[in-house]
Coordinates of C-alpha atoms in Angstrom, one line a residue:
M1 CA 81.5 65.4 102.5
H2 CA 82.4 69.1 102.8
D3 CA 80.2 71.7 101.2
V4 CA 83.2 73.8 100.0
A5 CA 86.9 73.0 99.7
V6 CA 89.1 76.1 99.4
I7 CA 92.5 75.4 98.0
G8 CA 95.1 77.8 99.3
A9 CA 95.3 79.4 102.8
G10 CA 96.8 82.8 101.7
L11 CA 94.9 86.0 102.3
V12 CA 92.5 85.4 99.4
G13 CA 91.7 81.8 100.4
L14 CA 91.3 82.7 104.0
A15 CA 89.1 85.7 103.3
T16 CA 87.0 83.6 100.9
G17 CA 86.4 80.9 103.5
R18 CA 85.4 83.5 106.0
E19 CA 83.0 85.3 103.6
L20 CA 81.3 82.0 102.7
L21 CA 80.7 81.3 106.4
L22 CA 79.5 84.8 107.1
R23 CA 76.9 84.3 104.5
N24 CA 75.9 80.8 105.6
P25 CA 77.3 79.7 109.0
R26 CA 76.0 76.2 108.4
L27 CA 78.3 75.5 105.5
R28 CA 81.0 72.8 106.0
V29 CA 84.2 74.5 104.8
V30 CA 87.7 73.1 104.6
L31 CA 90.9 75.0 103.6
I32 CA 93.6 73.0 102.1
E33 CA 97.2 74.4 102.2
K34 CA 100.4 73.0 100.7
E35 CA 102.7 74.6 103.3
A36 CA 103.0 73.9 107.0
A37 CA 101.7 77.4 107.9
I38 CA 99.1 79.8 106.5
G39 CA 100.0 82.8 104.4
A40 CA 103.5 81.4 103.6
H41 CA 104.1 83.1 100.2
Q42 CA 102.7 86.3 98.7
S43 CA 100.6 87.0 101.8
S44 CA 103.6 87.4 104.1
H45 CA 106.2 88.5 101.5
N46 CA 105.1 92.0 100.4
S47 CA 105.5 95.7 101.1
G48 CA 102.6 95.8 103.6
V49 CA 100.8 98.6 101.8
I50 CA 97.0 99.1 101.9
H51 CA 96.7 100.6 98.4
S52 CA 94.2 103.3 97.6
G53 CA 93.8 102.2 94.0
V54 CA 94.7 105.3 92.0
S55 CA 96.7 103.6 89.2
Y56 CA 94.3 100.9 88.0
T57 CA 92.3 101.0 84.8
P58 CA 88.9 102.6 85.6
G59 CA 86.1 99.9 85.4
S60 CA 88.5 97.0 86.0
L61 CA 88.1 94.6 88.8
K62 CA 91.4 95.8 90.3
A63 CA 90.2 99.3 90.5
R64 CA 86.8 98.4 92.0
L65 CA 88.0 95.7 94.4
C66 CA 91.0 97.6 95.5
R67 CA 89.0 100.6 96.5
D68 CA 86.3 98.6 98.2
G69 CA 88.8 96.2 99.7
A70 CA 90.9 98.9 101.3
A71 CA 87.9 100.3 103.1
A72 CA 86.8 96.9 104.2
L73 CA 90.3 96.0 105.4
R74 CA 90.7 99.2 107.5
S75 CA 87.3 98.4 109.1
Y76 CA 88.4 94.8 109.7
C77 CA 91.7 95.9 111.3
N78 CA 89.7 98.2 113.6
E79 CA 87.3 95.4 114.6
R80 CA 90.2 93.0 115.3
T81 CA 92.6 95.6 116.8
I82 CA 95.2 94.8 114.1
P83 CA 97.7 97.7 114.0
Y84 CA 97.8 99.7 110.8
R85 CA 98.8 103.3 110.1
V86 CA 97.6 105.8 107.5
V87 CA 100.8 107.3 106.1
G88 CA 99.8 108.6 102.6
K89 CA 101.7 108.1 99.4
L90 CA 103.6 110.3 96.9
V91 CA 104.1 109.1 93.3
V92 CA 107.0 111.3 92.2
A93 CA 107.7 112.5 88.7
A94 CA 111.4 113.2 87.9
D95 CA 110.9 114.7 84.4
E96 CA 108.3 116.1 82.0
P97 CA 107.3 112.7 80.4
E98 CA 106.6 111.4 83.9
R99 CA 104.6 114.5 84.7
T100 CA 102.3 113.5 81.8
V101 CA 101.9 110.1 83.3
L102 CA 101.0 111.7 86.6
R103 CA 98.2 113.6 85.0
E104 CA 96.8 110.3 83.6
L105 CA 97.0 108.8 87.1
A106 CA 95.1 111.8 88.5
R107 CA 92.4 111.2 85.9
R108 CA 92.2 107.5 86.9
A109 CA 92.1 108.5 90.6
D110 CA 89.1 110.7 89.9
A111 CA 87.4 108.0 87.7
N112 CA 88.1 105.4 90.5
L113 CA 86.4 107.7 93.1
I114 CA 89.6 108.0 95.2
S115 CA 89.1 111.0 97.5
G116 CA 91.6 113.6 98.6
V117 CA 94.1 113.1 95.8
A118 CA 96.2 116.1 94.9
L119 CA 98.9 117.1 92.4
L120 CA 101.9 118.7 94.2
D121 CA 104.7 120.8 92.8
A122 CA 108.4 120.6 93.7
A123 CA 108.1 122.9 96.7
E124 CA 105.1 121.0 98.0
I125 CA 106.9 117.7 97.7
R126 CA 109.9 119.1 99.7
E127 CA 107.5 120.5 102.3
R128 CA 105.9 117.1 102.9
E129 CA 109.1 115.0 102.4
P130 CA 112.3 116.9 102.7
A131 CA 114.5 114.1 101.3
C132 CA 112.3 113.6 98.2
I133 CA 113.1 115.5 94.9
G134 CA 110.8 115.7 91.9
I135 CA 109.2 118.2 89.6
A136 CA 105.6 117.0 90.6
A137 CA 103.9 114.3 92.6
L138 CA 100.5 112.7 93.0
Y139 CA 99.6 112.6 96.7
T140 CA 97.1 110.0 98.0
P141 CA 96.3 110.6 101.7
Q142 CA 94.5 107.3 102.2
T143 CA 97.4 104.9 101.6
A144 CA 98.1 102.9 104.8
I145 CA 100.5 100.2 106.0
V146 CA 99.9 97.0 107.9
N147 CA 101.5 93.6 108.6
Y148 CA 99.5 91.3 106.3
A149 CA 100.7 88.3 108.3
D150 CA 98.6 89.7 111.2
V151 CA 95.6 89.9 108.9
A152 CA 96.0 86.3 107.8
G153 CA 96.3 85.2 111.4
A154 CA 93.1 87.0 112.3
L155 CA 91.2 85.5 109.4
A156 CA 92.4 82.0 110.4
V157 CA 91.0 82.6 113.9
D158 CA 87.7 83.7 112.5
L159 CA 87.5 80.6 110.3
R160 CA 88.3 78.2 113.1
E161 CA 85.8 79.9 115.4
A162 CA 83.2 79.6 112.7
G163 CA 83.8 75.8 112.4
A164 CA 86.0 75.6 109.3
E165 CA 88.9 73.2 109.1
I166 CA 92.3 74.4 108.0
R167 CA 94.5 71.5 106.8
T168 CA 98.1 72.6 106.4
G169 CA 100.8 70.4 104.9
N170 CA 98.4 69.1 102.3
A171 CA 99.6 69.6 98.7
V172 CA 97.0 69.1 96.1
T173 CA 97.9 66.7 93.4
G174 CA 94.7 66.2 91.5
L175 CA 91.1 67.3 91.0
A176 CA 88.3 65.1 89.7
R177 CA 84.6 65.3 89.4
A178 CA 82.9 62.7 91.5
T179 CA 79.3 61.7 92.3
G180 CA 77.7 64.7 94.0
G181 CA 80.9 66.8 94.0
M182 CA 84.6 67.0 93.6
L183 CA 87.5 64.9 94.8
V184 CA 90.6 66.7 95.8
R185 CA 93.6 64.4 95.8
I186 CA 96.4 65.0 98.3
R187 CA 100.1 64.2 98.0
G188 CA 101.0 61.1 99.9
G189 CA 97.6 59.5 99.3
G190 CA 94.2 60.3 100.4
A191 CA 91.6 62.7 99.2
I192 CA 89.1 65.3 100.4
E193 CA 85.5 65.2 99.1
A194 CA 83.6 68.4 98.6
R195 CA 80.5 69.5 96.7
C196 CA 82.5 72.3 95.1
V197 CA 86.0 73.7 95.0
V198 CA 87.3 77.3 95.1
A199 CA 91.0 77.4 94.2
C200 CA 93.0 80.4 95.5
A201 CA 96.4 78.8 94.8
G202 CA 98.5 81.9 94.1
L203 CA 101.9 80.8 92.7
Q204 CA 100.4 77.4 91.8
A205 CA 97.1 78.8 90.4
D206 CA 97.7 77.6 86.8
R207 CA 98.8 74.1 87.8
V208 CA 95.8 73.6 90.1
A209 CA 93.5 75.0 87.4
R210 CA 94.8 72.5 84.8
M211 CA 94.2 69.7 87.2
G212 CA 90.5 70.6 87.0
G213 CA 90.6 71.2 83.2
A214 CA 90.5 75.1 83.4
G215 CA 92.8 78.0 82.6
R216 CA 94.7 76.3 79.8
A217 CA 95.2 79.7 78.0
H218 CA 97.1 81.2 80.9
R219 CA 100.2 80.4 83.0
I220 CA 101.9 81.8 86.0
V221 CA 105.3 83.5 85.6
P222 CA 107.0 84.1 88.9
F223 CA 108.9 87.4 89.4
R224 CA 111.2 87.8 92.4
G225 CA 111.1 91.0 94.3
D226 CA 114.0 91.9 96.5
Y227 CA 113.9 94.4 99.3
L228 CA 116.4 96.4 101.4
L229 CA 116.0 97.8 104.9
L230 CA 117.1 101.2 105.7
S231 CA 119.6 101.3 108.6
P232 CA 118.0 102.5 111.9
E233 CA 119.8 105.8 111.9
R234 CA 118.4 106.8 108.5
R235 CA 114.7 105.9 109.3
G236 CA 113.8 109.5 109.2
L237 CA 114.4 109.5 105.4
A238 CA 110.6 109.3 104.7
N239 CA 107.3 109.5 106.5
A240 CA 104.9 108.6 103.6
C241 CA 105.2 105.9 101.0
L242 CA 107.3 107.2 98.1
Y243 CA 106.8 105.7 94.7
P244 CA 108.3 106.4 91.2
V245 CA 105.9 107.0 88.3
P246 CA 105.0 103.5 87.0
V247 CA 106.0 102.5 83.5
P248 CA 102.8 102.4 81.3
G249 CA 101.9 98.9 80.4
S250 CA 104.0 97.3 83.2
P251 CA 102.3 95.5 86.1
F252 CA 105.1 96.5 88.4
L253 CA 105.1 99.7 90.4
G254 CA 108.9 100.2 90.7
A255 CA 111.2 100.3 93.6
H256 CA 109.6 102.4 96.4
V257 CA 110.2 103.6 99.9
T258 CA 107.7 102.1 102.4
P259 CA 107.3 102.7 106.1
R260 CA 106.8 99.5 108.0
I261 CA 104.4 99.0 110.9
D262 CA 107.4 98.1 113.1
G263 CA 108.9 101.6 112.5
G264 CA 111.4 100.6 109.9
L265 CA 111.7 101.6 106.2
L266 CA 111.6 99.2 103.3
L267 CA 113.2 99.9 99.9
G268 CA 112.1 98.0 96.8
P269 CA 111.1 95.7 95.3
N270 CA 112.7 95.2 92.0
A271 CA 111.1 92.7 89.6
V272 CA 113.3 89.9 88.2
R273 CA 112.1 86.8 86.5
A274 CA 112.5 84.1 89.1
A275 CA 114.3 80.8 88.4
H276 CA 111.3 78.9 90.0
R277 CA 108.2 79.7 91.9
E278 CA 109.8 79.6 95.4
A279 CA 113.2 81.1 94.6
Y280 CA 113.5 83.2 97.7
R281 CA 117.1 84.4 97.3
S282 CA 118.4 87.9 96.9
S283 CA 121.6 89.1 95.2
A284 CA 124.1 91.9 95.6
R285 CA 123.2 93.1 92.1
S286 CA 119.6 93.5 93.1
A287 CA 120.7 95.7 96.1
R288 CA 122.6 98.0 93.7
E289 CA 119.6 98.2 91.3
I290 CA 117.2 99.1 94.1
V291 CA 119.5 101.9 95.5
K292 CA 120.0 103.3 92.0
A293 CA 116.2 103.3 91.3
V294 CA 115.3 105.0 94.6
R295 CA 118.1 107.6 94.3
R296 CA 116.3 109.0 91.3
Y297 CA 113.8 110.6 93.6
V298 CA 115.6 110.3 97.0
P299 CA 119.1 111.4 95.9
S300 CA 120.5 111.5 99.5
L301 CA 120.2 107.7 99.8
R302 CA 123.5 105.9 100.0
A303 CA 124.2 102.2 99.5
E304 CA 125.8 102.2 103.0
D305 CA 122.5 103.3 104.5
T306 CA 120.9 99.9 103.6
L307 CA 120.8 96.4 105.1
P308 CA 119.7 93.2 103.4
G309 CA 115.9 92.8 103.5
P310 CA 113.3 90.2 102.7
C311 CA 112.3 88.8 99.3
G312 CA 109.0 88.0 97.7
I313 CA 107.7 86.2 94.7
R314 CA 104.9 87.7 92.6
A315 CA 102.6 85.3 90.8
Q316 CA 101.9 87.1 87.5
A317 CA 99.7 85.4 84.9
V318 CA 100.4 85.7 81.2
D319 CA 98.2 84.7 78.3
E320 CA 99.0 82.2 75.5
D321 CA 100.9 85.0 73.6
G322 CA 103.0 85.8 76.6
R323 CA 101.3 89.1 77.4
F324 CA 100.8 90.1 81.0
V325 CA 97.2 89.7 82.3
D326 CA 96.5 93.2 83.7
D327 CA 93.4 92.4 85.8
F328 CA 92.2 89.9 88.3
L329 CA 91.1 86.8 86.4
F330 CA 88.7 83.9 87.3
A331 CA 87.6 80.8 85.5
G332 CA 85.6 77.6 86.3
D333 CA 82.4 75.7 85.9
D334 CA 79.6 74.4 88.0
R335 CA 81.9 72.5 90.4
A336 CA 85.1 74.5 90.6
L337 CA 86.1 78.2 90.5
H338 CA 89.7 79.1 90.0
V339 CA 91.5 82.4 90.8
L340 CA 93.9 82.5 87.9
N341 CA 95.5 86.0 88.5
A342 CA 95.6 87.8 91.8
P343 CA 98.8 89.8 92.1
S344 CA 99.0 93.2 93.9
P345 CA 96.7 94.7 95.0
A346 CA 95.2 91.4 96.0
A347 CA 96.3 91.7 99.6
T348 CA 94.6 95.1 99.9
A349 CA 91.5 93.8 98.1
C350 CA 91.3 90.3 99.7
L351 CA 88.0 91.0 101.6
A352 CA 86.4 92.5 98.4
I353 CA 87.8 89.6 96.3
A354 CA 86.2 87.2 98.7
R355 CA 82.8 88.9 98.3
Y356 CA 83.2 88.7 94.5
I357 CA 84.1 85.0 94.8
A358 CA 81.2 84.3 97.1
D359 CA 78.8 85.9 94.6
E360 CA 80.2 83.7 91.9
A361 CA 80.0 80.7 94.1
K362 CA 76.3 81.4 94.8
R363 CA 75.7 81.8 91.0
R364 CA 77.7 78.7 89.9
F365 CA 77.1 76.3 92.8
A366 CA 73.7 77.1 94.3
L367 CA 75.2 76.5 97.7
A368 CA 73.0 75.2 100.5
P369 CA 74.6 73.4 103.4
G370 CA 74.3 69.6 103.5
S371 CA 72.5 69.4 100.1
Q372 CA 73.9 67.4 97.2
A373 CA 75.0 69.0 93.9

């Protein structure tokens, strides 16, 4: 019997397994992943931004874990020689109502202890980013970019070197309490026994939670996000991350311009309700929408400057009344802990989320290697 079974080998699951073993190297940990490879969904289908955490509600888990996670992630990348680059970020206001929202974001940045944040006027915007037009912008110098697939790969190496098993191609079909622990049933027959379970199932989080009798008040709604790539000859359009002012109350940050670690520029994403949880297919309409949205603050962008880009699916939890869950959300009992909502900035925050989960696991499970629950 394993001590801990972690369901999901995305960034949060991988980081959680690593954190548990850092705290107690004698634990017997197994990661169970539905896909044939690790990090196959949100962890490798994103903008690649290491967020600074300016926009999240002060006091929320997102605010705290994003700030702490960004610092931890930069340190981890330094230790593992994973390429990343600090590029900064401008959140650009196009009119007076958006300038008012910027002031609130500046207040949140201060409350969230984000250093170096500055409000820029129109001239200062043009000085930093000549192609960017706005009446004001919030500048966050700490925002960085990374390839999160590289981070996931490094975490997997850490886990295997620490003695953990990573079982890919194992879709979970059921969870049941058993003598001394939990039984994790696998598609095609067979089961994995563990004293306790930590489920970091992303797009399948609500389904896995229901298997264990948890999270009945929440469900995952998938939102597809399409991206465009800027053609190579227009890659000088931006140096920093350029974002629109977010719509208050929306969990989405709007179509933005993001430098990539490979030297390219990414435009997007939009946010469209997906037909299903793995509906990775873009559309020509999405491309038009993205160009229109970005032109609001980068008016020199032309549709012919763009190429088809990647696509991602965001796992967004809603409550029983259909309202977006704004913060990270966890639920469980003395045998299982479920991550019910971990959308952006979960990639940035993955190492800090893992520490939070490890603290919860210690409190709920009284983990000691080889003992019986």
